[in-house]
Short mmCIF file of C-alpha atoms in Angstrom, two decimals:
data_model
loop_
_atom_site.label_atom_id
_atom_site.label_comp_id
_atom_site.label_asym_id
_atom_site.label_seq_id
_atom_site.Cartn_x
_atom_site.Cartn_y
_atom_site.Cartn_z
CA MET D 28 -50.25 -7.83 29.86
CA LEU D 29 -53.06 -8.67 27.42
CA TYR D 30 -55.53 -7.48 29.99
CA GLY D 31 -53.75 -4.13 30.15
CA VAL D 32 -53.84 -3.81 26.35
CA TYR D 33 -57.56 -4.64 26.37
CA LEU D 34 -58.24 -1.91 28.94
CA ASN D 35 -56.24 0.60 26.93
CA THR D 36 -58.12 -0.34 23.77
CA PHE D 37 -61.42 -0.02 25.59
CA ALA D 38 -60.40 3.39 26.90
CA LEU D 39 -59.42 4.48 23.41
CA SER D 40 -62.87 3.42 22.03
CA ALA D 41 -64.62 5.32 24.82
CA PHE D 42 -62.47 8.29 23.97
CA GLU D 43 -63.49 8.10 20.30
CA GLN D 44 -67.22 8.09 21.27
CA SER D 45 -66.77 11.03 23.63
CA TYR D 46 -64.80 12.82 20.93
CA THR D 47 -67.66 12.31 18.43
CA GLY D 48 -70.20 13.72 20.88
CA MET D 49 -67.89 16.55 21.70
CA PHE D 50 -67.47 17.35 18.03
CA LEU D 51 -71.28 17.45 17.48
CA THR D 52 -71.69 19.69 20.49
CA MET D 53 -69.01 22.03 19.24
CA GLU D 54 -70.58 22.04 15.80
CA SER D 55 -74.00 22.95 17.17
CA LYS D 56 -72.48 25.70 19.31
CA ARG D 57 -70.05 26.98 16.74
CA ARG D 58 -71.47 30.47 16.98
CA LYS D 59 -70.56 30.73 20.69
CA GLY D 60 -67.07 31.76 19.74
CA LEU D 61 -63.58 30.55 18.78
CA SER D 62 -62.46 30.28 22.40
CA GLY D 63 -64.80 27.37 23.02
CA VAL D 64 -63.36 25.44 20.06
CA LEU D 65 -59.77 25.98 21.18
CA SER D 66 -60.61 24.89 24.70
CA SER D 67 -62.15 21.65 23.39
CA LEU D 68 -59.14 20.96 21.17
CA SER D 69 -56.78 21.35 24.14
CA LEU D 70 -58.82 18.83 26.05
CA LEU D 71 -58.58 16.50 23.05
CA CYS D 72 -54.78 16.67 23.05
CA VAL D 73 -54.53 15.96 26.77
CA VAL D 74 -56.84 12.95 26.57
CA LEU D 75 -55.03 11.58 23.48
CA ASP D 76 -51.64 11.89 25.19
CA LEU D 77 -52.91 10.02 28.23
CA GLN D 78 -54.41 7.22 26.14
CA LEU D 79 -51.29 6.67 23.99
CA ASP D 80 -49.01 6.74 27.03
CA GLY D 81 -51.08 3.96 28.51
CA VAL D 82 -50.77 1.90 25.29
CA LEU D 83 -47.02 2.40 24.51
CA GLY D 84 -45.25 2.97 27.86
CA ALA D 85 -43.79 0.21 30.06
CA THR D 86 -45.59 -0.60 33.26
CA HIS D 87 -44.11 -0.03 36.70
CA VAL D 88 -43.98 -3.80 37.23
CA GLU D 89 -41.97 -4.31 34.03
CA ILE D 90 -39.48 -1.60 34.98
CA GLU D 91 -39.00 -3.11 38.41
CA HIS D 92 -38.45 -6.50 36.80
CA HIS D 93 -35.68 -5.09 34.56
CA LEU D 94 -34.04 -3.35 37.52
CA GLU D 95 -34.13 -6.50 39.63
CA MET D 96 -32.71 -8.64 36.82
CA GLY D 97 -30.01 -6.04 36.18
CA ARG D 98 -29.04 -6.10 39.88
CA LYS D 99 -28.83 -9.91 39.98
CA LEU D 100 -26.84 -10.18 36.74
CA LEU D 101 -24.47 -7.42 37.86
CA ALA D 102 -23.84 -9.28 41.14
CA ALA D 103 -23.16 -12.46 39.13
CA GLY D 104 -20.63 -10.65 36.94
CA GLN D 105 -22.77 -10.98 33.78
CA LEU D 106 -22.23 -7.36 32.81
CA ALA D 107 -23.46 -7.40 29.21
CA GLU D 108 -26.76 -9.06 30.19
CA ALA D 109 -27.17 -6.67 33.15
CA LEU D 110 -26.58 -3.69 30.86
CA SER D 111 -29.31 -4.90 28.49
CA HIS D 112 -31.87 -4.90 31.33
CA TYR D 113 -30.80 -1.43 32.48
CA HIS D 114 -31.22 -0.17 28.91
CA SER D 115 -34.81 -1.45 28.99
CA ALA D 116 -35.42 0.17 32.37
CA VAL D 117 -34.14 3.55 31.13
CA GLU D 118 -36.29 3.34 28.00
CA GLY D 119 -39.34 2.46 30.15
CA ASP D 120 -38.84 5.36 32.54
CA SER D 121 -36.58 8.19 31.37
CA LYS D 122 -37.36 10.33 34.42
CA ASN D 123 -35.93 8.00 37.07
CA TYR D 124 -32.53 9.28 38.23
CA LEU D 125 -31.69 6.01 40.02
CA THR D 126 -32.04 4.01 36.82
CA TYR D 127 -29.41 6.18 35.12
CA TYR D 128 -27.15 5.88 38.15
CA LYS D 129 -27.40 2.08 38.18
CA ARG D 130 -26.68 1.86 34.46
CA ALA D 131 -23.63 4.09 35.00
CA ALA D 132 -22.43 1.60 37.63
CA VAL D 133 -22.57 -1.20 35.03
CA PHE D 134 -20.66 0.91 32.51
CA LEU D 135 -17.96 1.54 35.12
CA ALA D 136 -17.77 -2.15 35.95
CA MET D 137 -17.20 -2.80 32.24
CA GLY D 138 -14.42 -0.19 32.12
CA LYS D 139 -16.48 2.20 29.99
CA SER D 140 -16.08 5.44 31.91
CA LYS D 141 -16.89 7.59 28.88
CA SER D 142 -20.30 5.89 28.60
CA ALA D 143 -20.94 6.19 32.34
CA LEU D 144 -20.36 9.95 32.40
CA PRO D 145 -23.54 10.99 30.46
CA ASP D 146 -25.69 8.75 32.69
CA LEU D 147 -24.28 10.31 35.84
CA THR D 148 -24.80 13.78 34.40
CA ARG D 149 -28.44 12.95 33.56
CA ALA D 150 -29.02 11.58 37.08
CA ILE D 151 -27.66 14.85 38.54
CA GLN D 152 -29.87 16.90 36.22
CA LEU D 153 -32.94 14.98 37.42
CA LYS D 154 -31.84 15.27 41.07
CA PRO D 155 -29.26 18.06 41.66
CA ASP D 156 -28.73 17.04 45.32
CA PHE D 157 -27.87 13.43 44.40
CA LEU D 158 -24.47 13.45 46.13
CA ALA D 159 -23.48 9.85 45.29
CA ALA D 160 -23.74 10.62 41.56
CA ARG D 161 -21.75 13.83 41.97
CA LEU D 162 -19.00 12.01 43.85
CA GLN D 163 -18.81 9.29 41.21
CA ARG D 164 -18.75 11.83 38.38
CA GLY D 165 -16.05 13.82 40.16
CA ASN D 166 -13.91 10.67 40.42
CA ILE D 167 -14.23 10.03 36.68
CA LEU D 168 -13.44 13.63 35.81
CA LEU D 169 -10.36 13.51 38.05
CA LYS D 170 -9.10 10.34 36.33
CA GLN D 171 -9.66 12.06 32.98
CA GLY D 172 -7.50 14.97 34.11
CA ASN D 173 -10.41 17.44 34.09
CA THR D 174 -9.54 19.22 37.34
CA GLU D 175 -11.89 22.19 36.99
CA GLU D 176 -15.12 20.20 36.67
CA ALA D 177 -13.95 17.57 39.18
CA ARG D 178 -13.39 20.31 41.76
CA GLU D 179 -16.94 21.60 41.28
CA ASP D 180 -18.40 18.15 41.95
CA PHE D 181 -16.31 17.50 45.07
CA ARG D 182 -17.18 20.94 46.48
CA ALA D 183 -20.88 20.33 45.80
CA VAL D 184 -20.66 17.04 47.72
CA LEU D 185 -18.94 18.77 50.67
CA GLU D 186 -21.57 21.52 50.73
CA GLY D 187 -24.28 18.88 51.13
CA ALA D 188 -22.21 16.59 53.40
CA PRO D 189 -19.27 18.43 55.04
CA ASP D 190 -18.03 15.23 56.68
CA GLN D 191 -17.74 13.25 53.43
CA ALA D 192 -14.14 12.00 53.73
CA GLU D 193 -13.73 10.68 50.17
CA ALA D 194 -14.84 13.96 48.63
CA ARG D 195 -12.39 15.87 50.85
CA ASP D 196 -9.50 13.56 49.89
CA GLN D 197 -10.35 13.73 46.21
CA LEU D 198 -10.49 17.51 46.34
CA LEU D 199 -6.92 17.53 47.70
CA ARG D 200 -5.84 15.17 44.88
CA THR D 201 -7.47 17.48 42.37
CA GLU D 202 -5.42 20.42 43.62
CA GLU D 203 -2.24 18.27 43.58
CA LEU D 204 -2.97 17.14 40.04
CA GLU D 205 -3.48 20.68 38.83
CA ALA D 206 -0.11 21.75 40.25
CA LEU D 207 1.66 18.73 38.71
CA GLN D 208 0.12 19.37 35.29
CA GLU D 209 1.47 22.91 35.34
CA GLU D 210 4.91 21.71 36.47
CA ALA D 211 5.05 19.14 33.64
CA HIS D 212 4.18 21.70 30.98
CA ILE D 213 6.84 24.12 32.25
CA ALA D 214 9.52 21.37 32.19
CA HIS D 215 8.48 20.40 28.67
CA LEU D 216 8.58 24.03 27.54
CA HIS D 217 12.22 24.21 28.69
CA GLY D 218 13.09 20.99 26.82
CA ASP D 219 13.76 18.99 29.98
CA TYR D 220 12.12 15.79 28.73
CA GLN D 221 13.41 13.53 31.51
CA ALA D 222 12.01 15.84 34.19
CA THR D 223 8.74 16.07 32.29
CA VAL D 224 8.45 12.29 32.23
CA SER D 225 9.14 12.09 35.98
CA VAL D 226 6.36 14.57 36.77
CA LEU D 227 3.95 12.94 34.32
CA ASP D 228 4.49 9.57 36.00
CA ARG D 229 2.77 11.00 39.10
CA VAL D 230 0.19 12.86 36.98
CA LEU D 231 -0.90 9.62 35.35
CA GLU D 232 -1.14 7.85 38.69
CA LEU D 233 -3.85 10.38 39.57
CA SER D 234 -5.41 10.64 36.10
CA PRO D 235 -4.78 7.40 34.13
CA TRP D 236 -7.56 8.25 31.65
CA ASP D 237 -6.05 11.61 30.67
CA PRO D 238 -5.13 11.40 26.95
CA GLU D 239 -3.35 14.76 26.92
CA SER D 240 -0.84 13.72 29.60
CA ARG D 241 -0.21 10.39 27.88
CA GLU D 242 0.38 12.12 24.55
CA LEU D 243 2.80 14.57 26.18
CA ARG D 244 4.75 11.75 27.86
CA ALA D 245 4.85 9.84 24.55
CA GLU D 246 6.34 12.91 22.86
CA CYS D 247 9.03 13.05 25.56
CA TYR D 248 9.81 9.37 25.13
CA ILE D 249 10.27 9.94 21.40
CA GLN D 250 12.69 12.79 22.10
CA LEU D 251 14.56 10.54 24.56
CA GLY D 252 14.86 7.77 21.96
CA GLU D 253 12.45 5.34 23.63
CA PRO D 254 9.83 4.62 20.95
CA ARG D 255 8.55 1.46 22.67
CA LYS D 256 7.46 3.45 25.71
CA ALA D 257 5.88 6.06 23.43
CA ILE D 258 3.82 3.32 21.80
CA GLN D 259 2.65 2.11 25.23
CA ASP D 260 1.39 5.61 26.06
CA LEU D 261 -0.21 6.37 22.72
CA THR D 262 -2.11 3.10 22.32
CA PRO D 263 -4.77 3.82 25.00
CA THR D 264 -5.31 7.36 23.69
CA THR D 265 -6.94 5.90 20.57
CA ARG D 266 -9.78 4.81 22.89
CA LEU D 267 -9.69 7.77 25.28
CA ARG D 268 -10.30 10.27 22.47
CA ASN D 269 -12.97 10.08 19.80
CA ASP D 270 -11.68 10.14 16.20
CA ASN D 271 -8.03 10.16 17.32
CA ARG D 272 -6.51 9.95 13.84
CA ALA D 273 -3.38 11.78 14.97
CA ALA D 274 -2.60 9.00 17.48
CA PHE D 275 -3.19 6.23 14.92
CA LEU D 276 -0.86 7.97 12.45
CA LYS D 277 1.85 8.49 15.06
CA LEU D 278 1.58 4.88 16.21
CA SER D 279 1.92 3.75 12.60
CA MET D 280 5.03 5.88 12.12
CA LEU D 281 6.62 4.57 15.32
CA HIS D 282 6.04 0.94 14.40
CA TYR D 283 7.32 1.69 10.89
CA SER D 284 10.53 3.21 12.28
CA LEU D 285 11.08 0.01 14.29
CA GLY D 286 10.73 -2.17 11.21
CA GLU D 287 7.27 -3.44 12.20
CA TYR D 288 5.64 -2.57 8.92
CA GLN D 289 2.68 -4.90 9.37
CA GLU D 290 1.72 -3.20 12.66
CA ALA D 291 2.28 0.16 10.98
CA LEU D 292 -0.11 -0.85 8.22
CA ASN D 293 -2.78 -1.91 10.72
CA HIS D 294 -2.70 1.44 12.55
CA VAL D 295 -2.72 3.63 9.46
CA ARG D 296 -5.70 1.65 8.18
CA GLU D 297 -7.54 2.54 11.40
CA CYS D 298 -6.81 6.19 10.65
CA LEU D 299 -8.25 5.85 7.14
CA ARG D 300 -11.26 3.99 8.51
CA LEU D 301 -12.09 7.14 10.49
CA ASP D 302 -11.53 9.38 7.46
CA GLN D 303 -10.59 7.90 4.09
CA ASP D 304 -9.71 11.38 2.79
CA ASP D 305 -7.08 12.11 5.44
CA LYS D 306 -4.11 13.16 3.27
CA ASN D 307 -1.37 12.49 5.82
CA CYS D 308 -2.65 9.03 6.62
CA PHE D 309 -3.15 8.12 2.97
CA SER D 310 0.36 9.26 2.01
CA HIS D 311 1.91 7.20 4.82
CA TYR D 312 -0.31 4.24 3.95
CA LYS D 313 1.04 4.16 0.37
CA GLN D 314 4.66 4.25 1.62
CA VAL D 315 4.17 1.45 4.17
CA LYS D 316 2.23 -0.73 1.76
CA LYS D 317 4.85 -0.37 -0.99
CA LEU D 318 7.79 -1.19 1.27
CA GLY D 319 5.97 -4.07 2.99
CA LYS D 320 5.14 -5.61 -0.36
CA GLN D 321 8.79 -5.41 -1.45
CA MET D 322 10.09 -7.03 1.74
CA ASP D 323 7.49 -9.81 1.71
CA SER D 324 8.27 -10.50 -1.94
CA ALA D 325 12.03 -10.61 -1.23
CA GLU D 326 11.56 -13.14 1.57
CA GLU D 327 9.37 -15.29 -0.66
CA LEU D 328 12.10 -15.29 -3.32
CA ILE D 329 14.67 -16.36 -0.70
CA SER D 330 12.43 -19.24 0.37
CA GLU D 331 12.37 -20.30 -3.28
CA GLN D 332 16.21 -20.01 -3.45
CA ARG D 333 15.94 -17.31 -6.13
CA TYR D 334 18.76 -15.36 -4.54
CA GLN D 335 19.61 -13.00 -7.39
CA GLU D 336 16.01 -11.77 -7.65
CA ALA D 337 15.77 -11.47 -3.86
CA MET D 338 18.90 -9.30 -3.82
CA GLU D 339 17.42 -7.03 -6.48
CA LYS D 340 14.22 -6.73 -4.46
CA TYR D 341 16.16 -5.74 -1.34
CA GLU D 342 18.07 -3.17 -3.40
CA SER D 343 14.63 -1.70 -4.17
CA VAL D 344 13.82 -1.68 -0.45
CA MET D 345 16.86 0.55 0.22
CA LYS D 346 15.69 2.94 -2.51
CA THR D 347 12.11 3.01 -1.22
CA GLU D 348 13.18 3.79 2.35
CA PRO D 349 16.71 5.22 2.54
CA ASN D 350 16.11 7.30 5.70
CA ILE D 351 15.32 4.65 8.32
CA PRO D 352 18.41 2.62 9.33
CA PHE D 353 16.43 -0.51 10.17
CA TYR D 354 15.43 -1.15 6.55
CA THR D 355 18.87 -0.36 5.14
CA ASN D 356 20.53 -2.69 7.63
CA LYS D 357 17.91 -5.38 7.11
CA ALA D 358 18.36 -5.20 3.33
CA LYS D 359 22.15 -5.46 3.64
CA GLU D 360 21.81 -8.38 6.03
CA ARG D 361 19.53 -10.30 3.69
CA ILE D 362 21.65 -9.46 0.62
CA CYS D 363 24.63 -10.83 2.51
CA PHE D 364 22.62 -13.97 3.29
CA CYS D 365 21.81 -14.38 -0.42
CA LEU D 366 25.46 -13.94 -1.35
CA VAL D 367 26.51 -16.60 1.15
CA LYS D 368 23.85 -19.05 0.01
CA GLY D 369 24.05 -18.50 -3.70
CA PHE D 370 27.31 -16.83 -4.67
CA GLY D 371 30.07 -17.84 -2.28
CA GLY D 372 29.78 -14.87 0.05
CA GLY D 373 32.69 -12.80 -1.24
CA GLY D 374 30.51 -9.82 -1.97
CA CYS D 375 29.02 -10.14 1.49
CA VAL D 376 32.39 -9.52 3.12
CA LEU D 377 33.04 -6.55 0.85
CA ARG D 378 29.64 -5.08 1.76
CA GLY D 379 30.31 -5.34 5.49
CA PRO D 380 30.49 -1.95 7.25
CA PRO D 381 33.86 -0.76 8.57
CA GLU D 382 32.56 -0.78 12.15
CA ARG D 383 31.55 -3.99 13.94
CA PRO D 384 27.89 -4.77 13.18
CA ARG D 385 25.61 -5.04 16.22
CA ASN D 386 23.28 -7.63 14.75
CA VAL D 387 23.44 -11.37 15.38
CA ASN D 388 22.18 -12.29 11.92
CA ILE D 389 24.65 -10.00 10.15
CA LEU D 390 27.51 -11.41 12.22
CA ARG D 391 26.41 -14.98 11.47
CA ASP D 392 26.11 -14.39 7.73
CA ARG D 393 29.40 -12.55 7.54
CA ALA D 394 31.11 -15.33 9.49
CA GLU D 395 29.79 -17.82 6.94
CA ALA D 396 31.07 -15.58 4.16
CA TYR D 397 34.51 -15.53 5.80
CA ILE D 398 34.40 -19.33 6.00
CA LEU D 399 33.59 -19.57 2.31
CA ASN D 400 36.54 -17.25 1.64
CA GLN D 401 38.70 -19.44 3.95
CA ASP D 402 39.33 -16.54 6.34
CA TYR D 403 38.68 -18.62 9.44
CA GLU D 404 40.15 -16.26 12.02
CA LYS D 405 37.65 -13.51 11.11
CA ALA D 406 34.86 -16.09 11.01
CA VAL D 407 35.69 -17.10 14.58
CA GLU D 408 35.74 -13.44 15.65
CA ASP D 409 32.27 -12.80 14.19
CA TYR D 410 30.80 -15.94 15.72
CA GLN D 411 32.30 -15.10 19.13
CA GLU D 412 30.77 -11.61 19.02
CA ALA D 413 27.43 -13.04 17.92
CA ARG D 414 27.52 -15.41 20.89
CA GLU D 415 27.98 -12.43 23.23
CA PHE D 416 24.66 -11.05 21.98
CA ASP D 417 22.80 -14.34 22.17
CA GLU D 418 24.45 -17.00 24.32
CA GLU D 419 21.47 -19.38 24.05
CA ASN D 420 21.43 -19.46 20.24
CA GLN D 421 22.21 -23.05 19.23
CA GLU D 422 22.96 -22.10 15.62
CA ILE D 423 25.57 -19.56 16.74
CA ARG D 424 27.21 -22.05 19.13
CA GLU D 425 27.43 -24.69 16.40
CA GLY D 426 28.77 -22.15 13.91
CA LEU D 427 31.49 -21.04 16.31
CA ASP D 428 32.50 -24.63 16.99
CA ARG D 429 32.74 -25.36 13.27
CA ALA D 430 34.72 -22.17 12.56
CA GLN D 431 37.19 -23.01 15.34
CA LYS D 432 37.68 -26.55 13.97
CA LEU D 433 38.22 -25.19 10.47
CA LEU D 434 40.74 -22.67 11.78
CA LYS D 435 42.64 -25.46 13.52
CA LEU D 436 42.41 -27.63 10.41
CA SER D 437 43.60 -24.84 8.11
CA ARG D 438 46.82 -24.67 10.06
CA LYS D 439 47.45 -28.26 9.04
CA ARG D 440 46.09 -28.88 5.54
CA ASP D 441 43.26 -27.01 3.79
CA TYR D 442 42.13 -28.87 0.69
CA TYR D 443 40.28 -25.87 -0.71
CA LYS D 444 43.40 -23.71 -0.48
CA ILE D 445 45.52 -26.49 -1.97
CA LEU D 446 43.33 -26.53 -5.10
CA GLY D 447 42.70 -22.77 -4.97
CA VAL D 448 38.90 -23.09 -5.11
CA ASN D 449 36.09 -21.60 -3.05
CA ARG D 450 34.33 -23.69 -0.44
CA ASN D 451 31.16 -23.75 -2.52
CA ALA D 452 32.94 -24.90 -5.70
CA ASN D 453 31.15 -27.69 -7.56
CA LYS D 454 32.69 -31.00 -8.61
CA GLN D 455 33.55 -29.87 -12.15
CA GLU D 456 35.41 -26.81 -10.82
CA ILE D 457 37.33 -28.99 -8.37
CA ILE D 458 38.38 -31.51 -11.06
CA LYS D 459 39.40 -28.72 -13.40
CA ALA D 460 41.59 -27.09 -10.71
CA TYR D 461 43.06 -30.50 -9.82
CA ARG D 462 44.06 -31.28 -13.43
CA LYS D 463 45.72 -27.94 -13.88
CA LEU D 464 47.74 -28.21 -10.66
CA ALA D 465 48.58 -31.89 -11.12
CA GLN D 466 50.00 -31.14 -14.55
CA GLN D 467 51.96 -28.20 -13.15
CA TRP D 468 53.41 -30.06 -10.16
CA HIS D 469 54.02 -33.49 -11.65
CA PRO D 470 57.55 -34.54 -10.50
CA ASP D 471 58.58 -35.42 -14.07
CA ASN D 472 58.48 -31.70 -14.81
CA PHE D 473 61.44 -31.06 -12.49
CA GLN D 474 65.10 -31.98 -12.88
CA SER D 475 66.87 -31.74 -9.54
CA GLU D 476 66.23 -34.27 -6.79
CA SER D 477 65.20 -31.59 -4.27
CA GLU D 478 62.70 -30.09 -6.71
CA LYS D 479 61.28 -33.52 -7.46
CA LYS D 480 60.74 -34.21 -3.74
CA GLU D 481 59.02 -30.86 -3.24
CA ALA D 482 56.85 -31.46 -6.30
CA GLU D 483 56.03 -34.96 -5.07
CA LYS D 484 54.80 -33.54 -1.76
CA LYS D 485 52.66 -30.94 -3.49
CA PHE D 486 51.37 -33.51 -5.96
CA ILE D 487 50.25 -35.81 -3.14
CA ASP D 488 48.46 -32.88 -1.43
CA ILE D 489 46.75 -31.99 -4.73
CA ALA D 490 45.60 -35.56 -5.26
CA SER D 491 44.42 -35.80 -1.64
CA ALA D 492 42.44 -32.57 -2.00
CA LYS D 493 40.78 -33.85 -5.16
CA GLU D 494 39.95 -37.17 -3.48
CA VAL D 495 38.33 -35.55 -0.45
CA LEU D 496 36.47 -32.76 -2.23
CA THR D 497 34.98 -34.97 -4.95
CA ASP D 498 33.66 -37.50 -2.45
CA PRO D 499 30.42 -36.12 -0.86
CA GLU D 500 30.84 -37.94 2.45
CA MET D 501 34.50 -37.03 2.87
CA ARG D 502 33.85 -33.43 1.85
CA GLN D 503 31.01 -33.15 4.39
CA LYS D 504 33.36 -34.31 7.14
CA PHE D 505 36.01 -31.82 6.06
CA ASP D 506 33.46 -28.96 5.94
CA ALA D 507 32.46 -29.85 9.50
CA GLY D 508 36.06 -29.40 10.64
CA GLU D 509 37.42 -32.95 10.37
CA ASP D 510 40.16 -34.15 8.00
CA PRO D 511 39.07 -37.59 6.76
CA LEU D 512 42.68 -38.35 5.71
CA ASP D 513 44.26 -37.34 9.01
CA PRO D 514 45.61 -40.52 10.70
CA GLU D 515 44.54 -39.08 14.09
CA ASN D 516 40.92 -39.22 12.95
CA GLN D 517 41.14 -42.82 11.73
CA GLN D 518 41.00 -46.03 13.69
CA GLY D 519 44.39 -47.56 14.31
CA GLY D 520 46.14 -44.17 14.41
CA GLY D 521 49.58 -44.02 12.89
CA GLY D 522 51.64 -41.03 11.93
CA GLY D 523 52.84 -39.41 8.80
CA GLN D 524 51.10 -38.44 5.61
CA SER D 525 49.57 -41.22 3.50
CA TRP D 526 48.31 -41.43 -0.03
CA PRO D 527 44.54 -41.87 -0.24
CA PHE D 528 43.44 -45.50 -0.18
CA GLU D 529 46.99 -46.71 0.48
CA PHE D 530 48.07 -45.81 -3.05
CA ASN D 531 51.29 -43.90 -3.76
CA PRO D 532 52.13 -43.29 -7.43
CA PHE D 533 55.74 -42.62 -6.50
CA GLY D 534 56.26 -45.73 -4.36
CA SER D 535 58.26 -47.77 -6.93
CA GLY D 536 61.28 -45.68 -7.61
CA GLY D 537 59.44 -42.58 -8.69
CA ASN D 538 59.32 -43.57 -12.35
CA PHE D 539 55.54 -43.39 -12.59
CA HIS D 540 54.23 -41.24 -15.44
CA PHE D 541 50.84 -39.50 -15.56
CA LYS D 542 48.97 -38.83 -18.75
CA PHE D 543 46.18 -36.25 -18.66
CA HIS D 544 43.15 -36.50 -20.87
CA TYR D 545 40.85 -33.53 -21.45
CA ASN D 546 37.41 -33.62 -22.92
#
């Protein structure tokens, strides 16, 4: 290589000497006319071009080396490295049609048909009768849905090689594709979206890289209420078209309508990356960002058990996006969850829609609200319906089992109902309710023997309820569907109703007197 540079430098020095002599000769013969000067200058330009080409251009050996390395790396599956060598070969010799063709082959192997197309076109320009390049370009154009140009390439191949079977088959596919495209557009024009989709299924088998057909099928899927399938069709069009902001915006809107606001945000940002002044994309971006921030903030508040603030945040969500059912339903579901966790769940039941909800989480939360309101039958109904949606959900199975136990237990003795308190009542509320009822139903307040016996029964139930609900361990058992005072649940069995801890205040003739002390 150094030797070559030395020769080129030597040639350039020789040129400079000859140029000096030439200049002196021209100067001495200046009077012979302007034509002689122009002729000498033309010679100067030719010689200079030859010298610089020798200094800057790649040698034939170097080009062959790059081509050989590209071939070996391509065979080994090292496509990126092979492409680098083919780039160098093209830069070294921009007039070699085979070099462009080989680089196009690497692009195709990498799945970059759009990049391969210009190389094939350049190879055909350099050698119009290069049938292999025409056939390959025709195949790409057919897959892109460009029937007119694909037909020209296949016909050109058949003119040069009438027996070329692939070109003949592809020409028939081109004609089939053209007829199907027309049929799909007619069906769409008449509003027959299902028929359009059926035709486009075959269209896209022939032309999978056709963005127009994918966009049309996506539109039909949207009209048919199948946004997921629309997303699958639109996603590749963002790569098949340059600057496809319309597809990014539509993808963002579809994800947004499904409640996937983070995905929606990602796609609309891609739109703005292509053009930050796009008004439609920017307007949608602000809406998605605002709602996403509200929902994320609400969930963070729930994780911190700040249920009142979380409910307010979800109320804001419903105001920000009142037109998409997903966000309204999600907000109601999470508000219900907050009511169950923080406020006893009564409001959750009142907020429930008149029709049966079709959401496992809503059914679960409403069932828990019914349990807190001691409406066990409805709680069982909600849990049973939730189990139909998700039979493998362990939480739903456990919730149903607990609701059924509580329903069975409530038909015997429900300590919460006895004291008239909610299931999430604290200890102070339980003691307060107990004192009030114990004072009301103390047997000494009644005169007749029958009234005294009835009051005694109620008084024992009231005392039992207070004993169970103020003891954390006993209350936990009762909340799980087990009566800790039921003889059937205790070792040794035995029937009848007993006073807690074997103590009966009315056991010695009924002349026991209670005195109540209030702080």
